[in-house]
Amino acid sequence: MNKHLCQLVVILAGVGGLSNSSASGWQNRVFSWVPSVEYSVGDFLIHWENTLLDGALRVYHQDEPSRELWASIPGKAFIRGQQSDFDAHESRGSFVIRSEVIESLSIQTVSFLVTHNGALYIGGRLFNSWFTSHAYYIFAFRETDEGHLQFETILWDSDCVTGNCTDKYNQTKLVYSSFADEHFFGFGEQFSHFDLKGHVVPILSEEGGLGRGRQPMTFLANLMSSGSGGDAYTSYASIPHYLTSLGRSLFLESSEYSIFDLSDPESVELVVQSPRVVGRILYGKSPLELIERYTEYSGRMPALPDWFNEGAIVGMQGGTNALYHYWAMLEEYNTPLAAFWIQDWVGRRSTLLGSQLWWNWELDQEHYHSWDNLRSDLEDANIRIMGYVNSYLVDASSKENSSRNLLQEALDMDLLVKENNGDPYFVVGTVFDAAMLDLTNPQTTQWFKSVIQEELIEKGFSGWMADFSESLPFDAKLHSSEDAASYHNRYTEDWAKVNREAIREAGREGDIVFFNRGGYTRSPRYSTLFWEGDQYVTWDRHDGFKSSILGLLSGGLSGISLNHSDIGGYTTASRFGIGIRREEKLFLRWAEANAFTAVYRTHEGNQPDQNFQFYSNHTTLKHFARFAQVYQALAPYRKRLMLEAQEKGYPVVRHPYLEFPEDLEVLGLEFQWMLGSEFMVAPVTNKRDTHIDLYLPEGEWNHLWSGVAYDGGRWVRVDAPVGEPGVFYKGDSIDGASLREELIARKIIQ
């Protein structure tokens, strides 16, 4: 804060003091002697209303001057300051947050409203309940783009006037109104709930957790490592953005840890771990237009290349001989293939958890012997190769066939995140120590881009999983001297940026695809594809099949327009055939559902031999091939959706609310989605079900498999045996009719 501006605000805020009589009755109140007034800030209208010293602030747009976009609560302080004792403890990528409020400044005065260069500035003071402490604040509004009203709050204590700013009040709270029947959607990938009204939603990109509330897995994971079990809100891509059923939308540009408290039916309490908060209020006439507005800031994901749409991305491990073996099996069933994804291209190491990857990013020429011949054979068949990389490095000095030790190279060049004492900051990856790349150092990003180019792109890889990036400890020391607590969420953005720039600088943009799980607000600007991280191989909504659907729907509202899950899930916890492992029916149902998403990709999971795989038997191979054909048949339609994602930010997989915002019934839907605007998809998500109940909005809908027409505006029940998930298309849809004809021609539909 500029010293002279501080002094000016202090002078203006001094007008109209308050005595400390009846102080306890003034808690959480706002007082002002400023009369009611209206300001135009670009195309936005901001009303200040003052009645008997009880002020309220309201925001509208000139195109719809009666529709409230944001409003404070009359008589209630809408800006509050807090001094907090805050700590975030990291363990294996999960965080345990402790925040204790030491002092709260919850009495607000509004001393002035002034305009300057098209912006509106509101200022005053904040007091504690006994007026023994106070701070000053500014709340500013400016229109940055069409439909974007930026807000900024800054608070500082009295010492800041002399230039001795202490940031004593290190937490900002914004309190504003909601309605009891208002539903809140978004917040990045949310895996347990779609409507977050009534919930307290923390915003922190971290490991998703093992179980996330399902017992006893969550309890056992927490015993092993505090916080590792996660909860209903832990997310790899947690984003401070929402839109509501009333067409209101807000997001933060700030990157510090924040909490959206939606537990009160008639208010929102937004707490940010910083004395400065920047965000935006959006205006749009429809949910899709609000997403278009939001992605003007967050960035938009480019359409996937044509090759990616032409078949399955087959995840497998085991080396060259295994790849040829699985390839022959898939060919026997006429499975359309886009790529083999071989995460173990770097070789494997033995640990206490079994066999794990070497995090030293070079091709293991023994594990994948005859590489040039394998690559040539796949290229002749128009099948690509994809690999794996993450933001960690481990010591490879004990790896017998390595030609590089990337950790030692990074140490020699001083490219790693450090502890406060200057030593490299080693964190526990799973059961071994690993060092993190310092992405605030330009030398680090340039070096690692060269690693990607030399070890992946030049070796023939057309893409890779770009794993992790959510684990930066809050107490780390960075090359840029930035506060790691503020940079933590943005590390995920920069990780995607490094991968994207490596592709661009190699001249392969538009052809190579990487998929990441960690994300924050601007990750879509750099990412080519998201995946939802590690779900359990279960049916449940905590951390299983159902949770993957909720993650797709919520993430799509926050700019993650191209996203997918591992077919069948990832996390297995089984020994000697006892415990949680992927069942055959789960694999079959998950596969048929994912054919109607952006990507059709398998993962063997963390215990491949315990899980049903695409290659387990005739049934799994036939089913997998059949829905790879369905996925391929949808390619022309899906490509158009991806262009919409690129040009407007629309998600490929959409919650029905986006297409039918006036239909109140769709607000409660959780496990059905629309593929674009034409298809309604409702997979079977319960093990024993052979039918599906789904809601069809107004209009005529055709059942994909039978061709039977249904009237919408009601719930329907249809038979859904394995191989026929609940899929409908609009009665007048050319794309729907074309897909049905194509599936009949391919004898998918008999």
XYZ file of C-alpha atoms in Angstrom:
750
model
C 0.000 0.000 0.000
C 1.400 3.412 -0.997
C 2.191 5.513 2.106
C 0.486 8.659 0.786
C -2.643 6.725 -0.165
C -2.676 5.249 3.336
C -2.553 8.723 4.825
C -5.347 9.990 2.560
C -7.596 7.100 3.516
C -6.821 7.671 7.204
C -7.897 11.303 6.872
C -11.129 10.416 5.070
C -11.881 7.478 7.340
C -11.486 9.641 10.423
C -14.693 11.481 9.649
C -17.509 10.383 11.964
C -16.006 8.557 14.917
C -17.763 5.979 17.083
C -17.843 5.844 20.842
C -17.386 2.576 22.657
C -20.744 2.704 24.415
C -22.937 -0.333 23.737
C -20.043 -1.785 21.820
C -21.118 -5.392 22.230
C -24.380 -4.631 20.414
C -22.502 -3.340 17.354
C -20.789 -6.613 16.543
C -20.823 -7.409 12.782
C -22.526 -4.085 11.989
C -21.814 -1.429 9.374
C -22.230 2.283 10.100
C -22.094 5.182 7.717
C -22.968 8.818 7.382
C -22.638 8.702 3.609
C -26.054 9.287 1.968
C -27.546 6.915 -0.598
C -25.988 7.272 -4.045
C -25.637 5.365 -7.349
C -22.489 5.090 -9.454
C -21.820 3.756 -12.931
C -18.628 1.732 -13.206
C -18.407 0.890 -16.884
C -21.599 -1.005 -17.683
C -22.160 -1.911 -14.037
C -24.381 0.008 -11.613
C -23.374 0.174 -7.943
C -25.937 1.368 -5.421
C -25.041 2.534 -1.948
C -28.166 2.577 0.223
C -28.136 4.160 3.665
C -31.106 4.108 6.015
C -30.704 5.105 9.660
C -26.956 4.455 9.490
C -27.537 0.884 8.204
C -25.803 0.777 4.843
C -26.025 -1.770 2.040
C -24.103 -2.129 -1.214
C -25.722 -3.596 -4.358
C -24.356 -4.386 -7.819
C -26.397 -4.509 -11.050
C -25.722 -4.356 -14.788
C -27.207 -1.733 -17.053
C -28.639 -4.394 -19.401
C -30.713 -5.821 -16.538
C -30.876 -3.078 -13.907
C -33.354 -4.982 -11.740
C -31.317 -8.218 -11.456
C -29.034 -8.188 -8.451
C -25.555 -9.584 -9.199
C -24.053 -9.091 -5.738
C -25.249 -7.389 -2.567
C -24.171 -6.924 1.006
C -26.602 -7.606 3.851
C -28.315 -4.406 5.071
C -26.779 -3.266 8.325
C -24.074 -5.959 8.289
C -20.348 -5.363 7.875
C -19.412 -6.614 4.424
C -15.652 -6.341 4.966
C -14.024 -7.658 8.101
C -10.422 -8.134 9.123
C -8.926 -10.885 11.234
C -5.612 -11.630 12.877
C -5.063 -15.358 12.625
C -2.521 -17.926 13.664
C -2.338 -20.005 10.484
C -0.448 -23.198 9.737
C -0.574 -25.714 6.876
C 1.207 -29.025 7.390
C 2.011 -31.076 4.274
C 2.284 -34.865 4.233
C 2.500 -36.802 0.950
C 0.686 -34.054 -0.883
C -2.155 -33.731 1.626
C -2.502 -30.766 3.946
C -3.797 -30.351 7.472
C -4.867 -26.723 7.938
C -4.990 -25.047 11.316
C -6.332 -21.500 11.569
C -7.096 -19.811 14.890
C -8.587 -16.307 14.907
C -6.777 -14.229 17.531
C -8.632 -10.983 16.947
C -11.578 -10.052 14.753
C -12.412 -6.590 13.406
C -16.089 -7.045 12.679
C -17.462 -3.510 13.051
C -17.227 -1.506 9.835
C -17.599 2.151 9.034
C -18.080 3.479 5.519
C -16.577 6.947 5.487
C -16.385 7.743 1.791
C -17.278 6.649 -1.730
C -15.280 8.370 -4.464
C -14.640 7.719 -8.166
C -11.332 8.086 -9.967
C -10.426 7.100 -13.538
C -13.647 5.128 -13.902
C -13.191 3.142 -10.672
C -15.184 3.396 -7.453
C -13.351 3.453 -4.127
C -15.073 2.776 -0.820
C -13.143 3.272 2.394
C -13.373 3.407 6.135
C -12.268 1.685 9.281
C -12.726 -1.716 10.916
C -12.951 -2.063 14.719
C -12.919 -4.893 17.187
C -15.912 -5.258 19.488
C -14.467 -2.943 22.182
C -12.872 -0.383 19.847
C -9.437 -1.060 21.309
C -8.023 -1.990 17.878
C -8.773 -0.815 14.391
C -7.557 -1.028 10.815
C -8.267 0.824 7.589
C -9.606 -0.627 4.363
C -10.332 0.193 0.745
C -12.890 -1.667 -1.346
C -12.489 -0.812 -5.034
C -14.542 -1.681 -8.132
C -13.479 -1.336 -11.768
C -14.697 -2.839 -15.043
C -11.796 -4.705 -16.624
C -13.584 -6.360 -19.557
C -17.106 -6.572 -20.872
C -19.149 -8.330 -18.207
C -16.258 -8.316 -15.697
C -16.467 -6.157 -12.561
C -13.205 -6.505 -10.685
C -13.211 -5.916 -6.940
C -10.203 -5.405 -4.710
C -10.005 -5.125 -0.950
C -6.947 -3.961 0.967
C -6.709 -3.613 4.724
C -3.849 -2.376 6.872
C -3.205 -1.421 10.458
C -2.393 2.065 11.705
C 1.384 1.488 11.640
C 1.174 1.320 7.856
C 0.558 5.094 7.784
C 4.175 5.652 8.821
C 5.395 3.073 6.333
C 5.828 0.294 8.923
C 3.268 -2.138 7.495
C 3.022 -5.301 9.576
C 0.129 -7.200 7.941
C -1.065 -7.838 11.477
C -4.513 -8.501 10.118
C -3.619 -11.292 7.730
C -7.129 -12.552 6.963
C -9.881 -10.798 5.031
C -13.527 -11.771 5.306
C -16.188 -10.670 2.812
C -19.792 -11.203 3.866
C -22.623 -10.832 1.382
C -26.151 -11.983 0.741
C -27.597 -15.149 -0.696
C -31.111 -16.555 -0.939
C -32.382 -19.659 0.792
C -33.346 -21.258 -2.535
C -30.106 -20.299 -4.334
C -27.937 -23.231 -5.461
C -24.135 -22.916 -5.788
C -22.165 -24.878 -8.386
C -18.527 -25.042 -9.431
C -15.480 -24.520 -7.165
C -13.309 -26.560 -9.525
C -13.518 -30.328 -9.301
C -15.825 -31.208 -6.420
C -16.176 -34.963 -6.063
C -18.775 -35.428 -3.315
C -21.400 -32.744 -3.936
C -22.577 -30.830 -6.978
C -24.723 -28.262 -5.177
C -22.535 -26.741 -2.446
C -25.247 -24.649 -0.791
C -25.149 -25.410 2.929
C -21.481 -26.451 2.818
C -18.178 -24.903 3.849
C -15.836 -25.202 0.856
C -12.059 -24.753 1.327
C -10.046 -23.840 -1.758
C -6.680 -25.585 -1.839
C -5.188 -27.749 -4.576
C -3.903 -30.907 -2.892
C -4.043 -34.687 -3.051
C -7.643 -35.813 -3.372
C -7.354 -38.256 -0.492
C -7.852 -41.986 -0.031
C -11.490 -42.644 0.719
C -12.531 -39.024 1.255
C -14.935 -40.025 4.020
C -15.622 -43.647 3.094
C -14.713 -45.812 6.054
C -12.610 -47.555 7.076
C -10.324 -46.490 4.195
C -10.183 -42.836 5.247
C -9.390 -43.743 8.848
C -6.617 -46.132 7.810
C -5.119 -43.622 5.361
C -5.002 -40.977 8.085
C -3.277 -43.417 10.424
C -0.579 -43.923 7.806
C -0.197 -40.195 7.055
C -2.159 -37.367 8.651
C -4.660 -35.864 6.205
C -4.115 -38.511 3.522
C -7.667 -39.781 3.837
C -9.079 -36.482 2.609
C -12.687 -35.416 3.027
C -15.690 -34.346 0.975
C -13.902 -31.191 -0.270
C -10.288 -32.224 -0.897
C -9.533 -31.784 -4.583
C -6.603 -31.794 -6.996
C -8.147 -28.838 -8.837
C -9.895 -26.637 -6.300
C -10.856 -23.311 -7.881
C -12.399 -20.210 -6.211
C -15.188 -19.789 -8.759
C -18.900 -20.460 -8.707
C -22.109 -19.755 -10.538
C -25.545 -20.034 -9.001
C -29.062 -21.018 -9.980
C -29.927 -17.297 -9.963
C -27.373 -16.575 -12.669
C -24.797 -15.008 -10.345
C -21.098 -15.715 -10.648
C -17.957 -14.685 -8.787
C -14.342 -15.784 -8.726
C -11.068 -14.828 -7.058
C -7.912 -13.768 -8.827
C -6.093 -14.110 -5.502
C -4.229 -17.366 -5.016
C -4.048 -17.629 -1.223
C -5.929 -20.258 0.744
C -9.600 -19.332 0.954
C -12.889 -20.666 2.310
C -16.402 -20.149 0.943
C -18.792 -20.641 3.853
C -22.250 -21.312 2.393
C -23.721 -22.838 5.549
C -26.049 -19.911 6.293
C -29.076 -19.958 3.941
C -29.013 -16.183 3.481
C -25.343 -15.263 3.367
C -21.924 -16.113 1.991
C -18.811 -15.682 4.112
C -15.637 -15.652 2.046
C -12.392 -15.813 4.042
C -9.032 -15.299 2.320
C -5.698 -15.785 4.044
C -4.385 -12.374 2.978
C -4.907 -8.669 3.748
C -5.491 -8.132 0.024
C -8.172 -9.841 -2.036
C -8.809 -9.478 -5.774
C -11.712 -11.061 -7.604
C -14.436 -10.462 -10.158
C -18.215 -10.393 -10.320
C -19.480 -11.562 -13.709
C -22.507 -10.630 -15.749
C -24.109 -12.961 -18.277
C -27.629 -13.682 -19.464
C -27.272 -17.478 -19.255
C -25.074 -20.040 -17.459
C -23.175 -20.742 -20.688
C -22.541 -17.029 -21.187
C -21.213 -16.818 -17.630
C -18.802 -19.674 -18.409
C -17.770 -17.812 -21.554
C -17.092 -14.719 -19.441
C -15.177 -16.666 -16.816
C -12.950 -18.450 -19.331
C -11.989 -15.107 -20.859
C -9.922 -14.824 -17.685
C -9.056 -18.441 -16.875
C -8.149 -19.328 -20.437
C -9.629 -21.944 -22.743
C -8.412 -25.397 -23.579
C -7.537 -26.142 -27.225
C -9.403 -28.814 -29.185
C -7.702 -32.199 -28.991
C -5.966 -33.359 -32.180
C -7.876 -35.629 -34.555
C -5.786 -38.700 -33.687
C -6.879 -38.494 -30.060
C -10.551 -38.830 -31.040
C -10.159 -41.958 -33.138
C -10.108 -44.635 -30.473
C -9.056 -45.841 -27.048
C -6.042 -44.656 -25.101
C -4.889 -47.997 -23.685
C -3.005 -47.861 -20.411
C -0.647 -50.798 -19.987
C 2.701 -51.661 -18.431
C 5.249 -54.416 -18.613
C 7.649 -53.545 -21.403
C 7.932 -54.213 -25.123
C 6.792 -57.831 -25.117
C 3.713 -57.002 -23.035
C 2.731 -54.195 -25.406
C 2.863 -56.480 -28.448
C 0.836 -59.074 -26.543
C -1.968 -56.660 -25.605
C -1.937 -55.109 -29.051
C -2.608 -58.511 -30.630
C -5.505 -59.111 -28.249
C -7.065 -55.733 -29.077
C -6.676 -56.287 -32.810
C -8.468 -59.611 -32.524
C -11.541 -57.746 -31.249
C -11.254 -54.932 -33.830
C -10.676 -52.322 -31.152
C -10.032 -48.817 -32.553
C -6.839 -47.527 -30.934
C -5.505 -44.005 -30.691
C -2.498 -44.675 -28.446
C -0.779 -46.918 -25.950
C -0.120 -45.066 -22.712
C 2.927 -46.648 -21.041
C 3.587 -44.944 -17.727
C 6.449 -47.351 -16.931
C 8.611 -46.160 -19.856
C 11.145 -45.012 -17.227
C 11.443 -48.479 -15.676
C 10.352 -49.728 -12.271
C 11.942 -49.941 -8.825
C 11.194 -52.093 -5.794
C 9.938 -50.277 -2.684
C 8.077 -51.195 0.482
C 4.847 -50.649 -1.450
C 5.906 -53.007 -4.226
C 6.941 -51.975 -7.725
C 6.955 -48.230 -8.463
C 8.185 -45.980 -11.234
C 11.645 -44.459 -11.376
C 11.127 -40.687 -11.233
C 14.143 -40.110 -13.444
C 12.758 -39.065 -16.783
C 14.568 -41.099 -19.415
C 13.598 -44.177 -21.438
C 14.527 -47.506 -19.855
C 16.058 -49.243 -22.894
C 16.012 -52.654 -21.219
C 12.381 -52.565 -20.093
C 11.320 -51.262 -23.507
C 13.907 -52.991 -25.667
C 13.897 -52.664 -29.456
C 12.358 -49.231 -29.013
C 12.913 -48.021 -32.558
C 11.243 -51.118 -34.017
C 8.296 -50.820 -31.633
C 7.894 -47.164 -32.432
C 8.020 -47.864 -36.169
C 5.434 -50.651 -35.946
C 3.027 -48.440 -34.037
C 3.519 -45.520 -36.431
C 2.737 -47.803 -39.387
C -0.559 -48.682 -37.677
C -1.323 -44.979 -36.886
C -1.110 -45.662 -33.167
C 0.635 -43.139 -30.950
C 2.740 -43.627 -27.801
C 2.121 -41.722 -24.580
C 4.220 -41.644 -21.419
C 4.390 -40.226 -17.909
C 6.249 -37.444 -16.095
C 5.822 -35.512 -12.861
C 7.283 -32.501 -11.066
C 9.569 -34.545 -8.782
C 13.078 -35.945 -9.131
C 14.691 -38.836 -7.243
C 18.270 -40.019 -6.938
C 18.912 -42.448 -9.797
C 22.511 -43.270 -8.891
C 21.493 -46.838 -7.968
C 19.616 -47.413 -11.237
C 21.867 -49.713 -13.222
C 20.924 -48.775 -16.786
C 20.499 -45.014 -16.447
C 22.567 -42.573 -18.478
C 21.426 -39.461 -16.600
C 20.766 -38.625 -12.980
C 18.368 -35.714 -13.343
C 18.282 -35.016 -9.617
C 22.038 -34.512 -9.565
C 21.832 -32.248 -12.626
C 19.191 -30.127 -10.861
C 21.248 -29.989 -7.667
C 24.320 -28.889 -9.573
C 22.362 -26.068 -11.236
C 20.437 -25.093 -8.074
C 16.992 -25.661 -9.611
C 15.046 -27.135 -6.682
C 12.636 -25.870 -4.061
C 14.494 -25.252 -0.788
C 13.981 -25.309 2.926
C 14.477 -22.093 4.903
C 18.074 -23.092 5.675
C 18.862 -23.296 1.957
C 18.959 -27.089 1.673
C 16.886 -28.815 -1.016
C 13.386 -29.501 0.260
C 12.833 -33.252 0.034
C 9.275 -34.437 0.532
C 7.985 -37.979 0.874
C 6.439 -39.076 -2.420
C 5.066 -42.441 -1.363
C 7.774 -44.204 0.640
C 10.831 -42.494 -0.830
C 12.148 -38.927 -0.755
C 11.783 -36.685 -3.774
C 12.748 -33.124 -4.617
C 10.461 -30.593 -6.301
C 11.337 -28.418 -9.268
C 11.372 -24.714 -8.415
C 9.159 -23.369 -11.175
C 9.702 -19.751 -10.108
C 13.259 -20.067 -11.428
C 13.446 -19.403 -15.200
C 16.509 -21.658 -15.424
C 14.469 -24.535 -13.963
C 11.663 -24.201 -16.459
C 14.054 -23.893 -19.391
C 16.041 -26.926 -18.287
C 13.013 -29.118 -17.660
C 11.471 -28.147 -20.995
C 14.662 -29.446 -22.588
C 14.296 -32.693 -20.599
C 10.754 -33.133 -21.938
C 11.879 -32.376 -25.478
C 14.927 -34.660 -25.423
C 13.594 -37.573 -23.377
C 9.945 -37.655 -24.457
C 9.280 -35.771 -27.680
C 12.450 -36.791 -29.511
C 11.928 -40.395 -28.397
C 8.596 -40.463 -30.224
C 6.035 -39.743 -27.513
C 2.880 -37.939 -28.636
C 1.749 -37.136 -25.125
C 2.040 -37.939 -21.451
C 0.427 -37.763 -18.058
C 1.829 -34.697 -16.256
C 1.251 -35.902 -12.712
C 1.269 -34.266 -9.249
C 2.101 -30.532 -8.649
C -0.241 -30.043 -5.647
C 2.338 -30.611 -2.893
C 4.367 -27.404 -2.549
C 4.838 -26.940 1.231
C 3.768 -23.569 2.622
C 7.123 -23.127 4.384
C 9.264 -23.688 1.284
C 11.791 -21.140 0.036
C 11.504 -20.167 -3.637
C 13.948 -18.654 -6.115
C 11.591 -15.719 -6.732
C 11.323 -14.961 -2.980
C 7.543 -15.255 -3.298
C 5.637 -16.499 -0.284
C 5.147 -20.229 -0.881
C 1.757 -20.058 0.826
C 0.578 -17.574 -1.811
C 2.274 -19.436 -4.665
C 1.121 -22.936 -3.689
C -2.013 -23.001 -5.869
C -0.258 -21.255 -8.755
C 2.439 -23.944 -8.824
C -0.137 -26.199 -10.487
C -0.696 -23.553 -13.186
C 3.032 -23.196 -13.850
C 3.482 -26.972 -14.053
C 0.946 -27.086 -16.896
C 2.632 -24.055 -18.460
C 6.047 -25.781 -18.529
C 4.586 -28.808 -20.317
C 2.678 -26.660 -22.818
C 5.687 -24.484 -23.617
C 7.899 -27.545 -24.133
C 5.455 -28.721 -26.802
C 5.143 -25.303 -28.410
C 8.891 -24.724 -28.539
C 9.341 -28.150 -30.148
C 6.941 -27.084 -32.915
C 4.376 -29.751 -31.973
C 1.493 -27.688 -30.575
C -1.830 -29.063 -31.724
C -0.390 -32.575 -32.115
C 0.971 -33.537 -28.670
C -1.352 -33.891 -25.661
C -0.479 -33.938 -21.971
C -3.041 -34.485 -19.246
C -2.693 -33.071 -15.739
C -4.740 -33.432 -12.554
C -3.506 -30.521 -10.403
C -5.065 -27.196 -11.238
C -6.102 -23.718 -10.205
C -7.888 -20.794 -11.816
C -5.667 -20.312 -14.860
C -4.684 -23.920 -15.489
C -7.068 -24.166 -18.500
C -4.977 -21.463 -20.173
C -2.066 -23.912 -20.374
C -3.462 -27.426 -20.046
C -4.331 -29.541 -23.088
C -6.393 -32.044 -21.068
C -7.341 -32.788 -17.465
C -7.917 -36.084 -15.770
C -9.587 -36.433 -12.397
C -6.814 -38.113 -10.475
C -7.144 -41.270 -8.414
C -10.586 -42.662 -7.600
C -11.128 -45.868 -5.670
C -12.238 -48.890 -7.698
C -15.677 -48.700 -6.081
C -19.180 -47.508 -6.951
C -19.553 -44.949 -4.173
C -19.854 -41.150 -4.247
C -17.081 -40.543 -1.708
C -14.186 -41.627 -3.899
C -15.524 -44.039 -6.524
C -17.443 -44.147 -9.815
C -20.124 -41.693 -8.709
C -17.497 -39.204 -7.515
C -15.885 -39.190 -10.970
C -19.190 -38.010 -12.482
C -19.557 -35.200 -9.950
C -15.971 -34.102 -10.636
C -16.646 -33.900 -14.368
C -19.802 -31.844 -13.881
C -18.408 -29.365 -11.354
C -15.035 -28.950 -13.071
C -16.747 -28.136 -16.348
C -18.250 -25.034 -14.754
C -14.781 -23.748 -13.803
C -13.067 -23.826 -17.178
C -12.041 -27.506 -17.153
C -13.782 -28.167 -20.450
C -11.808 -31.283 -21.482
C -11.661 -33.808 -18.675
C -11.955 -37.525 -17.989
C -11.448 -40.292 -15.450
C -9.566 -43.580 -15.474
C -11.941 -46.300 -16.706
C -12.615 -48.428 -13.638
C -10.825 -46.119 -11.202
C -7.259 -46.347 -9.902
C -6.897 -47.048 -6.173
C -6.991 -50.688 -5.100
C -6.426 -51.901 -1.539
C -6.272 -55.692 -1.659
C -4.032 -58.454 -0.423
C -4.499 -62.135 -1.232
C -7.766 -61.296 -2.984
C -9.227 -59.667 0.139
C -10.123 -55.974 0.266
C -11.092 -53.451 -2.382
C -10.371 -54.403 -5.965
C -11.937 -53.631 -9.325
C -14.852 -55.902 -10.123
C -15.742 -56.926 -13.652
C -19.109 -55.175 -13.647
C -17.602 -51.915 -12.408
C -15.110 -51.980 -15.273
C -17.893 -52.668 -17.786
C -20.182 -49.915 -16.512
C -17.392 -47.349 -16.212
C -16.189 -48.130 -19.743
C -19.623 -47.666 -21.324
C -20.078 -44.376 -19.465
C -16.708 -42.942 -20.514
C -17.459 -43.564 -24.193
C -19.796 -40.558 -23.842
C -17.153 -38.206 -22.439
C -14.150 -36.427 -23.935
C -11.662 -39.308 -23.543
C -11.797 -43.121 -23.474
C -8.701 -44.195 -21.518
C -7.844 -47.138 -19.296
C -5.546 -47.401 -16.298
C -4.464 -50.707 -14.789
C -4.470 -49.127 -11.315
C -1.957 -49.310 -8.502
C -2.386 -53.115 -8.165
C -2.976 -54.361 -11.717
C -3.035 -58.053 -10.834
C -5.905 -57.477 -8.362
C -8.150 -55.678 -10.862
C -10.352 -56.649 -13.746
C -8.744 -55.204 -16.883
C -9.806 -54.824 -20.490
C -7.755 -57.935 -21.222
C -9.080 -60.097 -18.362
C -11.441 -62.261 -20.410
C -13.601 -62.454 -23.530
C -16.371 -60.381 -21.923
C -14.129 -57.455 -20.964
C -12.299 -57.457 -24.296
C -15.514 -57.548 -26.313
C -17.195 -54.863 -24.215
C -14.153 -52.593 -24.271
C -13.875 -52.904 -28.055
C -17.605 -52.274 -28.521
C -17.545 -48.978 -26.642
C -14.291 -47.922 -28.255
C -16.338 -48.194 -31.455
C -19.072 -46.022 -29.897
C -16.449 -43.477 -28.828
C -14.977 -43.448 -32.336
C -18.428 -43.056 -33.909
C -18.985 -39.933 -31.820
C -15.744 -38.331 -33.078
C -17.293 -35.870 -35.603
C -19.750 -34.551 -33.009
C -17.154 -34.482 -30.239
C -14.720 -32.516 -32.409
C -17.330 -29.769 -32.792
C -17.792 -29.693 -29.037
C -14.055 -29.348 -28.591
C -14.032 -26.365 -30.922
C -16.748 -24.830 -28.732
C -14.501 -25.459 -25.741
C -11.616 -23.764 -27.535
C -13.657 -20.763 -28.692
C -16.079 -20.260 -25.796
C -14.915 -22.388 -22.874
C -18.012 -24.605 -22.881
C -17.431 -28.012 -21.273
C -17.812 -31.114 -23.441
C -19.581 -32.877 -20.548
C -22.264 -30.509 -19.209
C -24.595 -30.517 -16.282
C -28.159 -30.273 -17.653
C -28.527 -26.919 -15.872
C -26.289 -25.345 -18.514
C -28.710 -26.279 -21.287
C -31.992 -26.019 -19.342
C -31.500 -23.229 -16.778
C -35.236 -22.532 -16.452
C -36.094 -26.118 -15.516
C -35.924 -26.291 -11.719
C -35.960 -30.104 -11.739
C -32.470 -30.298 -13.260
C -30.918 -28.464 -10.291
C -30.958 -31.644 -8.188
C -29.434 -33.954 -10.819
C -26.074 -35.421 -9.886
C -25.306 -38.543 -11.918
C -26.529 -37.699 -15.408
C -25.016 -35.307 -17.896
C -25.334 -33.873 -21.350
C -22.723 -34.525 -23.999
C -22.856 -31.116 -25.630
C -26.393 -29.916 -26.240
C -27.806 -33.007 -27.968
C -27.303 -36.105 -25.789
C -28.522 -36.917 -22.283
C -26.393 -39.591 -20.603
C -27.331 -41.451 -17.427
C -25.022 -44.420 -16.741
C -25.861 -47.199 -14.323
C -23.924 -46.391 -11.158
C -25.187 -49.132 -8.829
C -23.820 -52.654 -9.061
C -27.101 -54.603 -9.140
C -29.233 -52.229 -11.220
C -30.407 -53.285 -14.665
C -32.475 -50.149 -15.294
C -31.932 -46.432 -14.957
C -34.201 -43.630 -13.733
C -33.412 -40.314 -15.366
C -35.003 -36.947 -15.926
C -35.748 -35.706 -19.445
C -36.431 -31.953 -19.816
C -39.246 -30.624 -21.998
C -39.318 -31.817 -25.604
C -39.123 -35.122 -27.415
C -36.236 -37.481 -26.703
C -35.196 -40.668 -28.512
C -33.680 -43.637 -26.712
C -30.372 -44.370 -28.462
C -30.510 -48.170 -28.248
C -34.184 -48.852 -29.006
C -35.113 -45.767 -31.014
C -38.267 -45.334 -28.901
C -39.425 -41.722 -28.529
C -40.212 -40.305 -25.070
C -41.970 -37.086 -24.083
C -39.831 -34.939 -21.808
C -40.616 -32.806 -18.800
C -40.700 -35.922 -16.592
C -38.761 -38.756 -15.024
C -38.571 -41.984 -16.989
C -37.338 -45.500 -16.255
C -35.653 -47.506 -19.006
C -34.018 -50.908 -19.137
C -30.247 -50.605 -19.023
C -28.555 -53.997 -19.181
C -24.763 -54.047 -19.407
C -23.940 -52.591 -22.805
C -26.884 -50.183 -22.895
C -26.348 -47.226 -20.532
C -29.128 -44.666 -20.359
C -28.507 -42.473 -23.432
C -31.082 -40.276 -25.177
C -30.857 -37.643 -27.880
C -33.193 -34.783 -28.723
C -35.981 -35.741 -31.099
C -34.885 -33.249 -33.751
C -31.151 -33.889 -33.344
C -29.327 -34.595 -36.587
C -26.286 -35.657 -34.569
C -28.342 -38.117 -32.540
C -29.965 -39.671 -35.595
C -26.568 -39.899 -37.322
C -25.000 -41.663 -34.343
C -27.805 -44.221 -34.193
C -27.472 -44.911 -37.933
C -23.710 -45.290 -37.587
C -24.043 -47.721 -34.671
C -26.559 -49.762 -36.645
C -24.162 -49.830 -39.600
C -21.368 -51.049 -37.311
C -23.757 -53.651 -35.839
C -23.328 -52.127 -32.383
C -27.101 -51.735 -32.341
C -28.787 -54.891 -33.657
